[in-house]
Structure formats: C-alpha cells, structure tokens
Amino acid sequence: MTGRKSFGSDNHTGAHPAVLRAIMEANAGDAVAYGADEWTGRVTTQLRETFRADGGAFLVLNGTGANVLGLSVLLRRHEAVICAASAHINTDECGAPERLVGTKLLTVPAPDGKLTPELIAGQLGGRGDDHFSQPGVVAVSQSTELGTCYTLAELRKIADFCRASDLRVFLDGARLANAIAYLDCSLAELADCADVLTFGGTKNGALGAEALIVMGAGLAADVPYLRKQQTQLTSKMRFVAAQFGALMRDGLWRDNAAHANAMARRLADGVLEADGVEVVYPVQANAVFARLRPRHVAALQQRWTFHVWDERASVVRWMTAFDTSTADVDAFVADIRSTAAAR
Ligand SMILES: Cc1ncc(COP(=O)(O)O)c(C=O)c1O
C-alpha cells in the first residue's frame, strides 16, 4: 500500500459512512436471528418490489456465494453453464461453481467480456447427446469483468434467445449498480432479462452484503434451504439488511455507482492523449483497462496500487469506487502522463 488512493479494486475501498451509520442504528438491543428480523423483512420487500421479482430477494454475504447460490437454483444435476471466458465464475472463484454446484462451465472467448446469441449458439452442439453435459444456464455479468456493459437491447436479445432455446439466464450483478448508472435504466427493466440475478452491495459501499434476486415465484421454493446448506444464511442478518437499507435509501446505490463511473471516465479521458497509453476496452462502468510499456507499469506500481491484468500484453486494470475523488484521479493521471512521457 502506498497511502494514496488505491486504483486496485472497488473492494479496496472502505464502507460508506451511511452504511456504517445504518449498522450502528441496527445495533440496538436484540433481534430475532437468521433473517426473521424487521430490517431484513423491510429491505427484502423493498428489493422484491424494486426488481419486480415475484420469487423474492435473499441476502447473502459475498459475491461468490451469491453466484453459487444463484446457479444452484437454476441448474439440474447434469447441466452446464455457458459463460464468457472472462466471467468471474470462471476466473476468480477457485472453481466454486464446479465444486459446490457440480456443474461444468462451457467458456467462450468473448470480445469485451460480452456474450451474444451467436456465441451461445456455438455451445449447443452436444444437446441431446448423453455424453455431453447439457447446457442449461447462460451466465452473463453486468457490468462485465472488463468494465463494459450490455445494452438493454443486447440483454433482451440474449434473454429471447435463451427463452426460445430452453436456457435460463443467470446475471452476475456484483456491479449491477454501475451498469444501471451507465445505462440510465431501472433495476426492474434490467432484471426482466434474467431468471435469477445478483445485486452487489459490497463494491458499492457496503462491507459484505449481496442480494440474490429470484424473478419467478416458481424458482424460489428451494432458495432458503440451499442458502443455508451453502453457509450463506448468517445469523445476524439484520446487519446485512441494514447495509442494503442504507444503499437503497434515496438511491444512494445509484449515486455511488454514478460517481465511481464518472471517476473512471475522467481517468480514461485524462490519459487519452498520453503517448504510450492505450485504453483497450470501452469505459462504461468503473474500470479502465490500458496498455502501457512494461517499464512504465513497473514505475507506476512503485507509487500506486493497481493490478496487472494481462502481463504478456502489458495491460493493467485501474478501478474507481464511490469514494475516489477528482483529486485522486487527477494526481494519478498526472503521474501516468509524466511516466509515459519518459521514454
Ligand atoms: C463480476 C464479479 N462477480 C462476483 C464477484 C465475487 O465477489 P466476492 O469477492 O465477494 O466473492 C466479483 C468480485 O470481484 C466480481 O468482480
């Protein structure tokens, strides 16, 4: 750590003060455990109504747990998941879907991290052949791991294709808020394109709160049991609910995401003209992916925290968060520009 603002991840940031206040307020006396408390009741009703999710909202502790739970709700035992090769479920969850759900991931190299009906169709060859794991679910991330967003039209196309092809849609929304802020649409409009989705709080100001949103009432019956089996039913659920309560109040979740996105935009614009810096994906959420000369990456890492995304291609990832300030971005941009100018 350098003491400066980290551009390493939106997980590096602390919790939003309103979230901490809400936790303090919920810390008043005793409350019934395991989600039978008033905070959980209130916020899951609010989430259910906001998403227009007949199956309801279920709070969990982290994104990997939300993904595993969501996939387990949608999959039969012999079924596989089609996803982009860059999907978090494929690259960053230590094989949790394979190990805990017992599924196979059918991964597709996808430009900008986004699937299309054509890419999905290319994975359906083994259908009806009992030697093949049968594709049952398509998993998309919104926003994607590469900082891009599906448009609503793109997602609807995928949803229509999946509904016509007997495939269910799972949406990893660890950064759903950033996508909504970018698209300027409602949570319900986006959720309409999925069967089950996650709504991330942790990267958006919470300190450990994610929600699983189940669109169809018919899918919801098993969720409480699966959540408990998968160790995601926390006893002091009121504190998870209180975090979401704070984010949902007056659209704080949206403001946080819009701010993080604006800081990524500012960063990308700031390096646009810099010689030797190339932004490699469209900047639509709160991440900037850029190619720099390897020695410039090394020099910047002496002073700043960020990830090298692809060492061979010398591509780095810079992430912003709800608490990244314009001064943080401007100082970083100035250093990137002067470092890149040194040949
Ligand atoms: C797209 C996406 N999904 C899921 C997760 C999982 O979150 P967690 O680290 O809380 O398990 C992450 C975390 O970085 C993510 O980027």
Short mmCIF file of C-alpha atoms and ligand atoms in Angstrom, two decimals:
data_model
loop_
_atom_site.label_atom_id
_atom_site.label_comp_id
_atom_site.label_asym_id
_atom_site.label_seq_id
_atom_site.Cartn_x
_atom_site.Cartn_y
_atom_site.Cartn_z
CA MET A 1 0.00 0.00 0.00
CA THR A 2 1.26 3.45 -0.89
CA GLY A 3 -1.00 5.56 1.32
CA ARG A 4 -2.53 7.05 -1.82
CA LYS A 5 -5.96 6.14 -3.10
CA SER A 6 -5.90 2.62 -4.48
CA PHE A 7 -6.93 2.03 -8.08
CA GLY A 8 -6.61 -1.71 -7.49
CA SER A 9 -10.24 -2.63 -6.90
CA ASP A 10 -13.56 -1.33 -5.70
CA ASN A 11 -13.04 -3.90 -2.95
CA HIS A 12 -10.07 -1.92 -1.64
CA THR A 13 -12.29 0.89 -0.53
CA GLY A 14 -13.85 1.15 2.92
CA ALA A 15 -17.55 1.26 3.72
CA HIS A 16 -19.75 4.26 3.03
CA PRO A 17 -20.45 6.34 6.17
CA ALA A 18 -24.22 5.92 5.68
CA VAL A 19 -23.74 2.15 5.70
CA LEU A 20 -21.77 2.31 8.92
CA ARG A 21 -24.41 4.55 10.49
CA ALA A 22 -27.13 2.09 9.48
CA ILE A 23 -25.20 -0.75 11.12
CA MET A 24 -24.89 1.30 14.29
CA GLU A 25 -28.62 2.05 14.26
CA ALA A 26 -29.41 -1.64 13.81
CA ASN A 27 -27.20 -2.39 16.81
CA ALA A 28 -29.98 -1.51 19.24
CA GLY A 29 -30.96 -4.34 21.51
CA ASP A 30 -31.78 -7.86 20.44
CA ALA A 31 -33.38 -9.03 17.23
CA VAL A 32 -34.50 -12.43 16.03
CA ALA A 33 -31.75 -14.21 14.10
CA TYR A 34 -31.38 -15.72 10.61
CA GLY A 35 -33.31 -13.04 8.75
CA ALA A 36 -36.55 -13.10 10.72
CA ASP A 37 -35.83 -9.54 11.89
CA GLU A 38 -37.54 -6.30 10.89
CA TRP A 39 -34.56 -4.92 8.92
CA THR A 40 -34.41 -7.98 6.69
CA GLY A 41 -38.18 -8.01 6.26
CA ARG A 42 -38.22 -4.37 5.22
CA VAL A 43 -35.32 -4.41 2.80
CA THR A 44 -36.13 -7.72 1.10
CA THR A 45 -39.66 -6.42 0.48
CA GLN A 46 -38.18 -3.23 -0.95
CA LEU A 47 -35.81 -5.21 -3.19
CA ARG A 48 -38.56 -7.53 -4.31
CA GLU A 49 -40.75 -4.58 -5.29
CA THR A 50 -37.92 -2.61 -6.90
CA PHE A 51 -36.86 -5.52 -9.09
CA ARG A 52 -40.47 -6.70 -9.60
CA ALA A 53 -39.18 -10.10 -8.56
CA ASP A 54 -42.02 -12.48 -7.75
CA GLY A 55 -39.56 -15.01 -6.35
CA GLY A 56 -38.16 -12.52 -3.84
CA ALA A 57 -34.80 -11.28 -2.59
CA PHE A 58 -32.38 -13.29 -0.44
CA LEU A 59 -29.46 -11.66 1.33
CA VAL A 60 -26.03 -13.25 1.38
CA LEU A 61 -22.54 -12.27 2.42
CA ASN A 62 -20.39 -12.25 -0.69
CA GLY A 63 -20.46 -12.36 -4.45
CA THR A 64 -19.06 -15.84 -4.91
CA GLY A 65 -21.70 -17.17 -2.51
CA ALA A 66 -24.42 -15.30 -4.40
CA ASN A 67 -23.22 -16.75 -7.70
CA VAL A 68 -23.05 -20.30 -6.38
CA LEU A 69 -26.50 -20.00 -4.82
CA GLY A 70 -27.99 -18.48 -7.95
CA LEU A 71 -26.55 -21.12 -10.23
CA SER A 72 -27.64 -23.92 -7.92
CA VAL A 73 -31.22 -22.64 -8.08
CA LEU A 74 -31.22 -22.77 -11.86
CA LEU A 75 -29.31 -25.94 -12.68
CA ARG A 76 -30.25 -29.57 -12.84
CA ARG A 77 -27.54 -32.05 -11.90
CA HIS A 78 -26.43 -32.85 -15.44
CA GLU A 79 -26.47 -29.32 -16.71
CA ALA A 80 -23.70 -26.93 -17.73
CA VAL A 81 -23.29 -23.15 -17.67
CA ILE A 82 -22.34 -21.18 -20.76
CA CYS A 83 -20.30 -18.13 -19.84
CA ALA A 84 -17.67 -15.77 -21.17
CA ALA A 85 -14.11 -16.97 -20.56
CA SER A 86 -13.55 -13.74 -18.63
CA ALA A 87 -16.50 -14.39 -16.27
CA HIS A 88 -15.70 -14.14 -12.58
CA ILE A 89 -17.32 -17.56 -12.03
CA ASN A 90 -14.66 -18.96 -14.37
CA THR A 91 -11.57 -16.98 -13.44
CA ASP A 92 -11.85 -15.96 -9.81
CA GLU A 93 -13.94 -18.30 -7.71
CA CYS A 94 -11.49 -21.15 -7.16
CA GLY A 95 -13.79 -23.49 -9.05
CA ALA A 96 -16.66 -22.88 -6.61
CA PRO A 97 -19.43 -23.45 -9.19
CA GLU A 98 -17.77 -26.68 -10.32
CA ARG A 99 -17.03 -27.88 -6.80
CA LEU A 100 -20.12 -26.71 -4.92
CA VAL A 101 -22.80 -26.88 -7.61
CA GLY A 102 -21.18 -29.74 -9.51
CA THR A 103 -21.62 -28.08 -12.86
CA LYS A 104 -19.42 -27.70 -15.91
CA LEU A 105 -18.56 -24.28 -17.28
CA LEU A 106 -18.64 -24.02 -21.06
CA THR A 107 -16.47 -20.98 -21.58
CA VAL A 108 -16.49 -18.79 -24.67
CA PRO A 109 -13.85 -16.23 -25.58
CA ALA A 110 -15.97 -13.10 -25.77
CA PRO A 111 -14.83 -9.71 -27.05
CA ASP A 112 -15.31 -7.04 -24.38
CA GLY A 113 -16.50 -9.78 -21.97
CA LYS A 114 -19.94 -9.92 -23.58
CA LEU A 115 -21.83 -12.97 -24.84
CA THR A 116 -24.12 -12.84 -27.86
CA PRO A 117 -26.82 -15.28 -29.07
CA GLU A 118 -24.35 -16.41 -31.75
CA LEU A 119 -21.64 -17.18 -29.21
CA ILE A 120 -24.16 -19.02 -27.04
CA ALA A 121 -25.49 -21.00 -30.02
CA GLY A 122 -21.96 -22.19 -30.70
CA GLN A 123 -22.02 -24.08 -27.38
CA LEU A 124 -25.23 -26.02 -28.01
CA GLY A 125 -23.72 -28.73 -30.25
CA GLY A 126 -23.88 -31.53 -27.70
CA ARG A 127 -27.54 -31.11 -26.89
CA GLY A 128 -29.47 -34.34 -26.66
CA ASP A 129 -26.28 -36.43 -26.51
CA ASP A 130 -25.91 -38.10 -23.13
CA HIS A 131 -22.12 -37.95 -23.41
CA PHE A 132 -22.25 -34.19 -23.04
CA SER A 133 -23.04 -32.02 -20.07
CA GLN A 134 -26.27 -30.31 -21.20
CA PRO A 135 -26.26 -26.52 -21.41
CA GLY A 136 -28.94 -25.30 -19.01
CA VAL A 137 -27.91 -21.81 -17.98
CA VAL A 138 -26.29 -18.84 -19.65
CA ALA A 139 -24.36 -16.65 -17.21
CA VAL A 140 -23.70 -13.01 -18.05
CA SER A 141 -22.03 -10.36 -15.92
CA GLN A 142 -23.41 -6.82 -15.85
CA SER A 143 -21.28 -4.77 -15.75
CA THR A 144 -18.69 -7.19 -17.12
CA GLU A 145 -15.33 -8.03 -15.65
CA LEU A 146 -13.82 -5.87 -18.41
CA GLY A 147 -15.69 -2.73 -17.40
CA THR A 148 -18.16 -2.94 -20.29
CA CYS A 149 -21.95 -3.05 -20.14
CA TYR A 150 -24.52 -4.89 -22.18
CA THR A 151 -27.13 -2.53 -23.59
CA LEU A 152 -30.71 -3.38 -22.68
CA ALA A 153 -31.29 -4.41 -26.30
CA GLU A 154 -28.31 -6.78 -26.20
CA LEU A 155 -29.53 -8.35 -22.98
CA ARG A 156 -33.07 -8.70 -24.32
CA LYS A 157 -31.73 -10.46 -27.39
CA ILE A 158 -29.87 -12.92 -25.17
CA ALA A 159 -32.95 -13.40 -22.98
CA ASP A 160 -35.19 -14.01 -26.01
CA PHE A 161 -32.72 -16.45 -27.49
CA CYS A 162 -32.41 -18.31 -24.19
CA ARG A 163 -36.17 -18.47 -23.64
CA ALA A 164 -36.60 -19.89 -27.14
CA SER A 165 -33.77 -22.38 -26.55
CA ASP A 166 -34.79 -23.74 -23.15
CA LEU A 167 -31.92 -21.98 -21.40
CA ARG A 168 -32.19 -19.96 -18.20
CA VAL A 169 -30.35 -16.67 -17.71
CA PHE A 170 -28.21 -16.01 -14.66
CA LEU A 171 -26.85 -12.50 -14.27
CA ASP A 172 -23.85 -11.77 -12.05
CA GLY A 173 -24.63 -8.28 -10.81
CA ALA A 174 -21.73 -7.73 -8.44
CA ARG A 175 -21.51 -4.36 -10.24
CA LEU A 176 -25.11 -4.09 -11.37
CA ALA A 177 -25.33 -0.59 -9.90
CA ASN A 178 -22.55 0.62 -12.20
CA ALA A 179 -24.35 -0.80 -15.23
CA ILE A 180 -27.63 0.83 -14.23
CA ALA A 181 -25.89 4.16 -13.76
CA TYR A 182 -24.32 3.82 -17.19
CA LEU A 183 -27.48 2.71 -18.99
CA ASP A 184 -29.79 5.05 -17.09
CA CYS A 185 -32.49 2.40 -16.85
CA SER A 186 -34.29 0.85 -13.90
CA LEU A 187 -33.30 -2.24 -11.96
CA ALA A 188 -36.60 -3.83 -12.97
CA GLU A 189 -36.00 -3.27 -16.69
CA LEU A 190 -32.65 -4.96 -16.49
CA ALA A 191 -33.83 -7.75 -14.22
CA ASP A 192 -36.56 -8.58 -16.71
CA CYS A 193 -33.81 -10.07 -18.92
CA ALA A 194 -32.78 -12.64 -16.30
CA ASP A 195 -34.28 -15.52 -14.35
CA VAL A 196 -32.02 -15.06 -11.35
CA LEU A 197 -29.56 -12.28 -10.72
CA THR A 198 -27.33 -10.88 -8.03
CA PHE A 199 -27.28 -7.29 -6.81
CA GLY A 200 -23.95 -6.35 -5.34
CA GLY A 201 -23.64 -4.08 -2.34
CA THR A 202 -20.04 -4.72 -1.30
CA LYS A 203 -18.31 -2.96 -4.19
CA ASN A 204 -20.77 -0.09 -3.90
CA GLY A 205 -20.29 1.00 -0.30
CA ALA A 206 -21.37 -1.97 1.81
CA LEU A 207 -18.89 -4.08 3.75
CA GLY A 208 -20.30 -7.52 3.00
CA ALA A 209 -23.80 -7.54 1.53
CA GLU A 210 -25.10 -9.05 -1.69
CA ALA A 211 -28.63 -9.94 -2.71
CA LEU A 212 -29.90 -12.82 -4.80
CA ILE A 213 -32.94 -11.73 -6.79
CA VAL A 214 -35.23 -14.51 -7.97
CA MET A 215 -37.58 -13.35 -10.71
CA GLY A 216 -40.06 -16.23 -10.97
CA ALA A 217 -42.08 -17.39 -7.96
CA GLY A 218 -41.65 -20.96 -9.20
CA LEU A 219 -37.88 -20.79 -8.67
CA ALA A 220 -37.94 -19.55 -5.09
CA ALA A 221 -39.04 -22.55 -3.03
CA ASP A 222 -35.60 -24.16 -2.65
CA VAL A 223 -33.59 -20.97 -2.12
CA PRO A 224 -33.79 -20.76 1.70
CA TYR A 225 -32.59 -24.36 2.06
CA LEU A 226 -29.82 -24.02 -0.49
CA ARG A 227 -28.65 -20.77 1.10
CA LYS A 228 -28.36 -22.47 4.48
CA GLN A 229 -26.57 -25.51 3.06
CA GLN A 230 -24.15 -23.22 1.29
CA THR A 231 -23.33 -21.41 4.56
CA GLN A 232 -24.73 -18.07 3.38
CA LEU A 233 -27.53 -17.77 5.94
CA THR A 234 -25.86 -15.57 8.51
CA SER A 235 -27.41 -15.47 11.97
CA LYS A 236 -27.05 -11.71 12.46
CA MET A 237 -28.72 -10.96 9.17
CA ARG A 238 -30.05 -7.62 10.41
CA PHE A 239 -26.60 -6.10 9.86
CA VAL A 240 -26.50 -7.26 6.24
CA ALA A 241 -30.02 -5.94 5.74
CA ALA A 242 -29.14 -2.63 7.36
CA GLN A 243 -26.35 -2.16 4.82
CA PHE A 244 -28.74 -2.65 1.93
CA GLY A 245 -31.26 -0.41 3.66
CA ALA A 246 -28.69 2.39 3.62
CA LEU A 247 -27.80 1.84 -0.02
CA MET A 248 -31.45 1.74 -1.07
CA ARG A 249 -32.35 4.93 0.83
CA ASP A 250 -32.77 7.86 -1.60
CA GLY A 251 -30.90 5.96 -4.32
CA LEU A 252 -27.52 6.04 -2.59
CA TRP A 253 -26.54 2.87 -4.52
CA ARG A 254 -27.10 4.74 -7.78
CA ASP A 255 -25.26 7.88 -6.71
CA ASN A 256 -22.29 5.82 -5.54
CA ALA A 257 -22.12 3.93 -8.82
CA ALA A 258 -22.60 7.04 -10.96
CA HIS A 259 -19.74 8.72 -9.09
CA ALA A 260 -17.42 5.71 -9.50
CA ASN A 261 -18.26 5.57 -13.21
CA ALA A 262 -17.61 9.30 -13.62
CA MET A 263 -14.20 8.90 -12.00
CA ALA A 264 -13.30 6.08 -14.41
CA ARG A 265 -14.43 8.27 -17.32
CA ARG A 266 -12.29 11.14 -16.01
CA LEU A 267 -9.29 8.83 -15.71
CA ALA A 268 -9.74 7.44 -19.22
CA ASP A 269 -10.20 10.92 -20.69
CA GLY A 270 -7.14 12.11 -18.80
CA VAL A 271 -4.85 9.54 -20.39
CA LEU A 272 -6.46 9.60 -23.83
CA GLU A 273 -3.79 11.78 -25.40
CA ALA A 274 -0.89 10.33 -23.43
CA ASP A 275 1.75 8.86 -25.67
CA GLY A 276 2.27 5.15 -24.99
CA VAL A 277 -1.06 4.64 -23.16
CA GLU A 278 -3.86 2.85 -24.95
CA VAL A 279 -7.28 2.26 -23.37
CA VAL A 280 -8.24 -1.18 -24.64
CA TYR A 281 -11.94 -1.58 -23.75
CA PRO A 282 -14.81 0.87 -23.82
CA VAL A 283 -15.00 2.59 -20.42
CA GLN A 284 -18.64 2.17 -19.43
CA ALA A 285 -18.56 1.33 -15.73
CA ASN A 286 -15.90 1.89 -13.09
CA ALA A 287 -12.87 0.23 -14.67
CA VAL A 288 -10.24 1.36 -17.14
CA PHE A 289 -8.09 -1.21 -18.90
CA ALA A 290 -4.98 0.23 -20.50
CA ARG A 291 -1.86 -0.96 -22.28
CA LEU A 292 1.40 0.67 -21.23
CA ARG A 293 5.04 -0.13 -21.74
CA PRO A 294 6.09 -2.72 -19.14
CA ARG A 295 8.72 -0.43 -17.59
CA HIS A 296 6.12 2.29 -17.15
CA VAL A 297 3.80 -0.18 -15.43
CA ALA A 298 6.60 -1.11 -13.05
CA ALA A 299 7.42 2.55 -12.38
CA LEU A 300 3.80 3.46 -11.63
CA GLN A 301 3.40 0.46 -9.35
CA GLN A 302 6.14 1.89 -7.15
CA ARG A 303 3.76 4.70 -6.27
CA TRP A 304 0.24 3.42 -6.93
CA THR A 305 -1.78 0.30 -6.28
CA PHE A 306 -3.38 -1.38 -9.30
CA HIS A 307 -3.49 -4.78 -10.96
CA VAL A 308 -1.61 -6.00 -13.97
CA TRP A 309 -4.45 -7.70 -15.81
CA ASP A 310 -2.52 -9.35 -18.62
CA GLU A 311 1.23 -9.41 -18.14
CA ARG A 312 2.07 -10.64 -21.63
CA ALA A 313 0.01 -7.93 -23.27
CA SER A 314 1.14 -5.39 -20.64
CA VAL A 315 -2.48 -4.48 -19.89
CA VAL A 316 -3.39 -3.06 -16.48
CA ARG A 317 -6.71 -2.52 -14.73
CA TRP A 318 -7.49 0.71 -12.90
CA MET A 319 -10.66 0.71 -10.83
CA THR A 320 -12.52 3.55 -9.19
CA ALA A 321 -15.04 3.49 -6.36
CA PHE A 322 -17.69 5.61 -4.67
CA ASP A 323 -15.02 7.42 -2.67
CA THR A 324 -12.49 8.08 -5.42
CA SER A 325 -12.12 11.85 -5.62
CA THR A 326 -11.37 14.03 -8.64
CA ALA A 327 -8.12 14.99 -6.89
CA ASP A 328 -7.19 11.27 -6.62
CA VAL A 329 -7.82 10.79 -10.32
CA ASP A 330 -6.05 13.96 -11.37
CA ALA A 331 -2.94 13.10 -9.35
CA PHE A 332 -2.90 9.61 -10.84
CA VAL A 333 -3.43 10.92 -14.37
CA ALA A 334 -0.61 13.44 -13.96
CA ASP A 335 1.76 10.68 -12.86
CA ILE A 336 0.68 8.34 -15.67
CA ARG A 337 1.23 11.09 -18.22
CA SER A 338 4.65 12.10 -16.96
CA THR A 339 5.73 8.45 -16.56
CA ALA A 340 4.57 7.56 -20.06
CA ALA A 341 6.32 10.62 -21.48
CA ALA A 342 9.66 9.38 -20.13
CA ARG A 343 10.86 7.19 -23.00
C1 LIG B 1 -18.10 -9.78 -11.51
C2 LIG B 1 -17.89 -10.29 -10.11
N1 LIG B 1 -18.71 -11.23 -9.63
C3 LIG B 1 -18.56 -11.73 -8.41
C4 LIG B 1 -17.56 -11.30 -7.57
C5 LIG B 1 -17.40 -12.03 -6.26
O1 LIG B 1 -17.36 -11.31 -5.16
P1 LIG B 1 -16.69 -11.83 -3.79
O2 LIG B 1 -15.27 -11.47 -3.88
O3 LIG B 1 -17.46 -11.04 -2.79
O4 LIG B 1 -16.92 -13.28 -3.65
C6 LIG B 1 -16.66 -10.31 -8.01
C7 LIG B 1 -15.57 -9.83 -7.13
O5 LIG B 1 -14.64 -9.20 -7.52
C8 LIG B 1 -16.83 -9.81 -9.33
O6 LIG B 1 -15.97 -8.91 -9.83
#
